[in-house]
Coordinates of C-alpha atoms in Angstrom, one line a residue:
M4 CA 99.0 56.4 71.0
E5 CA 96.6 58.8 73.3
Q6 CA 95.1 61.2 71.1
Q7 CA 94.4 64.9 71.9
K8 CA 92.0 68.0 71.9
L9 CA 93.0 70.2 69.6
P10 CA 94.4 73.2 71.4
N11 CA 91.7 76.2 70.3
A12 CA 88.5 74.5 69.7
L13 CA 87.4 75.5 72.7
I14 CA 88.7 79.7 72.5
S15 CA 86.9 79.6 69.3
I16 CA 83.5 78.3 70.8
I17 CA 83.7 81.1 73.5
L18 CA 85.0 83.9 70.7
G19 CA 81.8 83.0 68.7
I20 CA 79.3 83.3 71.2
T21 CA 80.6 86.4 72.3
S22 CA 80.7 87.9 68.9
F23 CA 76.5 88.1 69.0
I24 CA 77.5 90.0 72.5
G25 CA 79.7 92.0 70.5
C26 CA 77.3 92.8 67.3
C27 CA 74.9 94.0 69.5
C28 CA 76.6 96.1 72.3
T29 CA 79.1 98.0 69.0
S30 CA 76.8 98.3 66.4
G31 CA 78.6 94.7 64.8
F32 CA 82.2 95.5 64.4
G33 CA 82.6 94.0 68.1
G34 CA 81.0 90.8 67.2
I35 CA 82.6 91.1 63.4
V36 CA 86.9 90.7 64.8
L37 CA 85.2 88.0 67.5
S38 CA 84.1 86.1 65.0
G39 CA 86.8 86.9 62.8
I40 CA 89.7 85.7 65.5
A41 CA 87.7 83.0 66.2
L42 CA 87.0 81.4 62.2
F43 CA 91.0 82.3 62.6
L44 CA 91.4 79.8 65.2
A45 CA 89.2 77.3 63.6
K46 CA 90.5 76.5 61.0
K47 CA 93.8 76.6 62.4
D48 CA 92.5 73.4 63.5
E49 CA 90.6 71.9 61.3
K50 CA 94.0 72.3 58.8
K51 CA 96.0 70.8 61.8
Y52 CA 93.0 67.7 62.1
L53 CA 93.1 67.1 58.4
E54 CA 97.3 66.2 58.7
N55 CA 96.9 63.9 60.8
P56 CA 93.2 62.6 62.0
E57 CA 93.8 60.4 64.1
N58 CA 96.1 62.3 66.6
Y59 CA 92.8 64.0 68.2
S60 CA 89.6 64.0 68.7
N61 CA 87.7 66.4 69.9
Y62 CA 86.8 67.8 65.8
G63 CA 83.7 67.9 66.4
Q64 CA 84.0 71.0 68.8
V65 CA 85.9 72.8 65.9
K66 CA 83.1 72.6 63.4
T67 CA 80.8 73.4 65.9
A68 CA 83.0 76.9 66.8
K69 CA 83.7 76.9 62.8
I70 CA 79.7 77.2 62.7
I71 CA 79.1 79.8 65.1
A72 CA 81.4 81.8 63.9
I73 CA 79.4 82.1 60.8
I74 CA 76.8 82.7 61.8
G75 CA 78.4 85.0 64.6
L76 CA 80.3 87.0 60.9
I77 CA 77.1 87.4 59.6
L78 CA 74.6 88.7 61.8
G79 CA 77.9 91.5 62.6
V80 CA 78.1 92.2 58.4
I81 CA 74.3 92.6 58.6
T82 CA 74.3 94.8 61.8
A83 CA 77.2 97.1 60.7
G84 CA 75.4 97.5 57.2
A85 CA 72.4 98.5 58.7
Y86 CA 73.7 100.8 61.3
L87 CA 76.6 102.2 58.6
Y88 CA 72.8 102.9 56.2
L89 CA 70.9 104.5 59.2
V90 CA 73.8 107.0 59.8
S91 CA 74.5 107.7 56.5
T92 CA 70.1 108.4 55.7
G93 CA 71.3 110.5 58.9
Q94 CA 68.2 108.1 60.2
L95 CA 70.3 107.2 63.3
D96 CA 69.5 110.8 64.8
E97 CA 65.7 110.5 64.2
L98 CA 64.8 107.8 65.9
R99 CA 67.4 109.1 69.0
E100 CA 65.3 111.7 68.8
N101 CA 61.7 109.7 68.5
Y102 CA 63.4 107.9 71.7
M103 CA 64.3 110.7 73.6
E104 CA 60.8 111.8 73.1
M105 CA 59.9 108.6 73.9
L106 CA 61.4 108.7 77.4
S107 CA 59.9 112.2 78.4
E108 CA 57.1 111.1 77.2
M109 CA 57.3 108.1 79.7
Q110 CA 58.5 110.0 83.3
E111 CA 55.8 112.3 83.0
A112 CA 52.6 110.6 82.8
Q113 CA 54.4 108.6 85.6
P114 CA 52.5 109.8 88.6
A115 CA 55.5 110.9 91.3
A116 CA 55.7 108.4 94.2
E117 CA 55.4 110.2 97.6

């Protein structure tokens, strides 16, 4: 019998990688969701592989996807925790104000192009 590929291995890798972007762009919450989905799909494929290991050929991709998803989940939790901490202590508003002040100072310091 010819070996098959596990169906969710590639999508799990893609979701795991995009969870890194989700960590940065959505204060960590997108990373948690995407890596959670990737981890679920990788576990599903792992279970399928363990039932009949001789039928499947790409188990290495599933293990890679699982590792990437776990890293994305950890980064998402850390980022979300830091964001929630900054919001709850009020430091996020201070950081935004300081950033806006720096931007306006940089714009004033540049000579006008003629």
